[in-house]
CSV table of C-alpha atoms in Angstrom, one decimal:
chain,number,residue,atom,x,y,z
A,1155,UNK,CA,16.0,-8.1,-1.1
A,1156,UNK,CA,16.0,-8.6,-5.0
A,1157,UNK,CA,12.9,-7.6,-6.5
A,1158,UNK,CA,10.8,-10.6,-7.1
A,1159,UNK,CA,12.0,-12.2,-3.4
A,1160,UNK,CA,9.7,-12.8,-0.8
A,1161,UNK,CA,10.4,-11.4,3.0
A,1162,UNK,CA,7.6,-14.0,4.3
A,1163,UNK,CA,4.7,-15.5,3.8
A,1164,UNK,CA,1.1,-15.2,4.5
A,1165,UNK,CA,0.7,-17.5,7.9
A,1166,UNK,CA,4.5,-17.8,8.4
A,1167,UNK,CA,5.0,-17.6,12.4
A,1168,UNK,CA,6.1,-14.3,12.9
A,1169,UNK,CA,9.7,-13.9,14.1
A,1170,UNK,CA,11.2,-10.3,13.1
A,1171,UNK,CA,9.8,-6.6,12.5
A,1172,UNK,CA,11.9,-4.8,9.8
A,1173,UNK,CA,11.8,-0.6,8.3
A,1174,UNK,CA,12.3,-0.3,4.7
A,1175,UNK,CA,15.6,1.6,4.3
A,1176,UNK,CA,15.4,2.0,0.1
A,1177,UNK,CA,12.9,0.3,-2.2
A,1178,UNK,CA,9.4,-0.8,-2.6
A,1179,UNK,CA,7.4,-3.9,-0.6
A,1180,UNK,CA,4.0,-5.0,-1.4
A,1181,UNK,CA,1.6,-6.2,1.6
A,1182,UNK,CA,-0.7,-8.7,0.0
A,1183,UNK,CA,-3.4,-11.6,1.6
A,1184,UNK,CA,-4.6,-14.4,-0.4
A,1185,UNK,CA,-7.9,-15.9,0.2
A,1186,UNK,CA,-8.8,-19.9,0.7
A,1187,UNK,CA,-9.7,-19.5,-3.0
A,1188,UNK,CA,-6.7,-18.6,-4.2
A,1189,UNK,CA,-7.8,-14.7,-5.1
A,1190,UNK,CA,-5.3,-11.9,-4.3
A,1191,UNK,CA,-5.3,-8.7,-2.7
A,1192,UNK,CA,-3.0,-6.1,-2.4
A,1193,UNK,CA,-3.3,-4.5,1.3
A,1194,UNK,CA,-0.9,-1.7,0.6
A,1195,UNK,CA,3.1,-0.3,-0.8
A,1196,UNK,CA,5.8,0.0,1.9
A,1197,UNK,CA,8.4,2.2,1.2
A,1198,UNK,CA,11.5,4.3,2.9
A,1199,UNK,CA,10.6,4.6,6.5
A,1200,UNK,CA,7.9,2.4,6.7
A,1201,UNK,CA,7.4,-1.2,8.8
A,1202,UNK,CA,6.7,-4.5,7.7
A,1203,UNK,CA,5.9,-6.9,9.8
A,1204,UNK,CA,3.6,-5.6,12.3
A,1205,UNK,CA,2.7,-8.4,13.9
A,1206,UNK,CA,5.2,-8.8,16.5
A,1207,UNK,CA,4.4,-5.3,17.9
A,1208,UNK,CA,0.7,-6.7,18.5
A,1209,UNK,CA,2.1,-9.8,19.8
A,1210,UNK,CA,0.7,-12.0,16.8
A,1211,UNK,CA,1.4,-15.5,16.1
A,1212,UNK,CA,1.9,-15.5,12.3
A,1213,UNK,CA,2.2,-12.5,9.1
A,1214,UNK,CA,-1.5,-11.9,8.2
A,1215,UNK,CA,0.1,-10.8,4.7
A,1216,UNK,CA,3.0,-12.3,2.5
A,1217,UNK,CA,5.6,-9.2,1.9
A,1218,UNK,CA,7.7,-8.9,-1.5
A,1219,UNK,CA,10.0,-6.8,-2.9
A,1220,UNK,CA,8.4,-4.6,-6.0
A,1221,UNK,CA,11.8,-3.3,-6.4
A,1222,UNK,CA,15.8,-4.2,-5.0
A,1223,UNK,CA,15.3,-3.1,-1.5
A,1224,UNK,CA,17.5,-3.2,1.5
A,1225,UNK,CA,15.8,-3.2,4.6
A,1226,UNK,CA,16.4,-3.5,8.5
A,1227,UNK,CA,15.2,-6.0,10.8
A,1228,UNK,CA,15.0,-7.3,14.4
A,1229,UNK,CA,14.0,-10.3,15.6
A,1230,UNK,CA,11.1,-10.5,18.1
A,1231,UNK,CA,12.9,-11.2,21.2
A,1232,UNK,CA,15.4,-8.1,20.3
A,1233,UNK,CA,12.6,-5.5,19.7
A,1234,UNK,CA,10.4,-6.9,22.2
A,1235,UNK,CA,13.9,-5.9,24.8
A,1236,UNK,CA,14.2,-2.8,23.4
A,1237,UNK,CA,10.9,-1.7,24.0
A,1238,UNK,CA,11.1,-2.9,27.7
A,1239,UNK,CA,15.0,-1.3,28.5
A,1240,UNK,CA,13.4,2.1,25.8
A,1241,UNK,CA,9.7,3.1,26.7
A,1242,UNK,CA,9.9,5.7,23.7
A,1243,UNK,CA,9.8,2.7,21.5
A,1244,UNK,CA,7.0,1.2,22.9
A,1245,UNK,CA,5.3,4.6,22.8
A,1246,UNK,CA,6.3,4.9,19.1
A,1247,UNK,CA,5.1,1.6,18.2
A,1248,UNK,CA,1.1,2.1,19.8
A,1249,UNK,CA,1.5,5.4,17.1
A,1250,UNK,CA,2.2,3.5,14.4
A,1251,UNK,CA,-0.3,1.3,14.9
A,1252,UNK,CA,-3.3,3.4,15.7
A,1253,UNK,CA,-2.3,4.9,12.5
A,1254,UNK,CA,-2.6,1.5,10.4
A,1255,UNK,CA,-5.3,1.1,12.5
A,1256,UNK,CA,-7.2,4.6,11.2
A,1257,UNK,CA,-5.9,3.5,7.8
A,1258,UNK,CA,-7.5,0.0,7.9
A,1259,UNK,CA,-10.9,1.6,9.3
A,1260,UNK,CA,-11.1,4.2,6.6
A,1261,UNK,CA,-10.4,1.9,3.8
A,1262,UNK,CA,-13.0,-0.6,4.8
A,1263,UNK,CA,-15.6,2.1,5.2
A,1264,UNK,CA,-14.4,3.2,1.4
A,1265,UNK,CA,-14.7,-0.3,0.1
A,1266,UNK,CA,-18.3,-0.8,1.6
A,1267,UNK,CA,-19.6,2.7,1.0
A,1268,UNK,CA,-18.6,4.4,-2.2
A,1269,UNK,CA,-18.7,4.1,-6.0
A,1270,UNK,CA,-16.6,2.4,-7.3
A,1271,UNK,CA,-14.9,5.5,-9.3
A,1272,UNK,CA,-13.9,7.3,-6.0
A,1273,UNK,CA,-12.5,4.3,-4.4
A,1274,UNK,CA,-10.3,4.1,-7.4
A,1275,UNK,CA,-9.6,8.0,-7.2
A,1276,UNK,CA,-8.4,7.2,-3.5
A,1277,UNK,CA,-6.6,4.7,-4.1
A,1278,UNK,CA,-4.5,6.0,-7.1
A,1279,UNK,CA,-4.5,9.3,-4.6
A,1280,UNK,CA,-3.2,7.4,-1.5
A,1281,UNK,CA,-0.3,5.7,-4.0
A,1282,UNK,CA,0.5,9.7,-5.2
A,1283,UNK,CA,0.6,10.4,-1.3
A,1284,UNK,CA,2.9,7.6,-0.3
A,1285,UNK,CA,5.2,7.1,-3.7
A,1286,UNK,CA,4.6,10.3,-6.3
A,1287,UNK,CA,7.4,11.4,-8.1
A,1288,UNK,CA,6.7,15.1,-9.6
A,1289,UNK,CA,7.8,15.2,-13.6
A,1290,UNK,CA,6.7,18.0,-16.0
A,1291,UNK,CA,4.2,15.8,-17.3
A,1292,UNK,CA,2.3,15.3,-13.5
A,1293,UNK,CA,2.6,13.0,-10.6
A,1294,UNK,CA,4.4,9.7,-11.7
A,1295,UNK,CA,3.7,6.7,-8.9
A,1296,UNK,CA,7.1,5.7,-8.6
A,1297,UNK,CA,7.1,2.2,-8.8
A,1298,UNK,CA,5.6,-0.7,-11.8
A,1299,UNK,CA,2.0,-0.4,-11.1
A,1300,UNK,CA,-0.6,-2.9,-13.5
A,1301,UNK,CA,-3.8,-2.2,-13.6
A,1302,UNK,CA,-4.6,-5.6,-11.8
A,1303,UNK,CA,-2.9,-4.4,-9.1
A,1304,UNK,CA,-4.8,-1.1,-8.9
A,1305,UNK,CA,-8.4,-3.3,-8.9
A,1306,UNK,CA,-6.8,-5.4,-6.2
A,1307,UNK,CA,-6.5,-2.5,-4.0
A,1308,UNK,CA,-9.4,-0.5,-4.8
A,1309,UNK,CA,-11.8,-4.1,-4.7
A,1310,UNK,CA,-13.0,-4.0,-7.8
A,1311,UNK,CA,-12.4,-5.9,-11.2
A,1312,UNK,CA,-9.4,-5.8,-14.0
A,1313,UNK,CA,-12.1,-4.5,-16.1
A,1314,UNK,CA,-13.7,-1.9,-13.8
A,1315,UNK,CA,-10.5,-0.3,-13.7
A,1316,UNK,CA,-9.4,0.0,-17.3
A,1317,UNK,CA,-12.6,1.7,-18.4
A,1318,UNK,CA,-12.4,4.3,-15.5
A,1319,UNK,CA,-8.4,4.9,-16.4
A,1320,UNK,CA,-10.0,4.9,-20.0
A,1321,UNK,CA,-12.5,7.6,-19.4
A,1322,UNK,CA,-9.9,9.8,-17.1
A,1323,UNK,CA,-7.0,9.8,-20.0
A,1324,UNK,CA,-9.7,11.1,-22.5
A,1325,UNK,CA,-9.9,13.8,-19.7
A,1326,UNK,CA,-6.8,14.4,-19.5
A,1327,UNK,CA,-6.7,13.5,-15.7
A,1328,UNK,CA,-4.0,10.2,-15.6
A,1329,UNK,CA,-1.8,8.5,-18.2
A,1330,UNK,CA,-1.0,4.9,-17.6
A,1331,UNK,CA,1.5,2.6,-19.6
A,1332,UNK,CA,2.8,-0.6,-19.4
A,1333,UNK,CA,2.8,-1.0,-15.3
A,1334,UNK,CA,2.8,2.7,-14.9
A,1335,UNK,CA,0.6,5.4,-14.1
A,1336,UNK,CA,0.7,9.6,-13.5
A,1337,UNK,CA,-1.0,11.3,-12.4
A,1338,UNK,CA,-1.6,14.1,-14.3
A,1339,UNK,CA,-4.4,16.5,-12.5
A,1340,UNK,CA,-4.8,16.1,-8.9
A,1341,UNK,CA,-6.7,18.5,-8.1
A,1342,UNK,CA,-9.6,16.3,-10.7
A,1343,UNK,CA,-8.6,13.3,-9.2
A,1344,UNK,CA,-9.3,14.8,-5.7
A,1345,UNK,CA,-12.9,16.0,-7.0
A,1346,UNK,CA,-14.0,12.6,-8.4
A,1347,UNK,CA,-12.8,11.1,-5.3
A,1348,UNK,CA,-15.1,13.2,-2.7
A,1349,UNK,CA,-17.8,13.9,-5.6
A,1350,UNK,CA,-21.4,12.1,-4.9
């Protein structure tokens, strides 16, 4: 996938499962109003497309490449044989969705419960977790990043989020650019993300 394509659509009937092999995905939803949110990053390792393990009709999200990525992928009828003749993949696949499952729970309880600072903290500490790249300098989330994508994911406004990155660079705590961001002390990202 070229960076810029589009693996499918939001409400596209679902007809494969595929594992990122190299690159970046980005899992968004679009509401009846046209706003945007960014669910989450896939990278190496990770599935798109879960909705034919949970027997879905149609991609609750529209999936698109961040960065040239080469995937895998199986249609439904194939994976859903492979998990009949191989039990272990049908095992493996309730894992991986309890886990998103965990991961969807704690978010929502994050977006309804917390300041908006520590959601961003999480956020920004969740994209360290799944995509950091250690340089001298700190931890460098390894793929273009804007801030409006950052206040999509933590639910909260363009604006919102360039004063808090403000305030933590004066602190010395992240740097962001043009479409990037490192960060520079976890350890103070970690506080103001479980500080009151």
């Amino acid at each position: 996938m070229p960076k810029g394509s589009t693996l499918f659509f939001q409400d596209d009937a679902v007809s494969a499962l595929y594992v990122v092999v190299v690159g970046r995905l980005r899992v968004s939803q679009s509401t009846a109003e046209g706003a945007q949110v960014i669910l989450r990053y896939l990278g190496p390792g990770e599935l798109a497309g879960y909705a034919v393990l949970s027997g879905g009709e149609s991609y609750p999200g529209t999936v698109s490449a961040v960065e040239d990525s080469y995937l895998l992928g199986w249609s439904s009828d194939s994976i859903h044989a492979l998990m009949g003749r191989y039990p272990q993949i049908a095992l493996n696949s309730v894992s991986v969705l309890g886990r998103r499952y965990q991961e969807t729970q704690l978010r929502l309880r994050q977006l309804s419960t917390e300041k908006v600072e520590r959601r961003i903290a999480h956020t920004l500490l969740r994209l360290v977790e799944q995509a950091g790249r250690r340089t001298p300098a700190g931890i460098e989330i390894a793929f273009p990043l804007s801030r409006q994508d950052l206040a999509e994911m933590a639910g909260t406004t363009l604006h919102t989020v360039s004063r808090t990155l403000s305030t933590w660079e004066k602190l010395g705590v992240v740097v962001s650019g043009r479409r990037r961001i490192m960060v520079c002390q976890p350890e103070e990202l970690a506080e103001i993300a479980e500080s009151d």
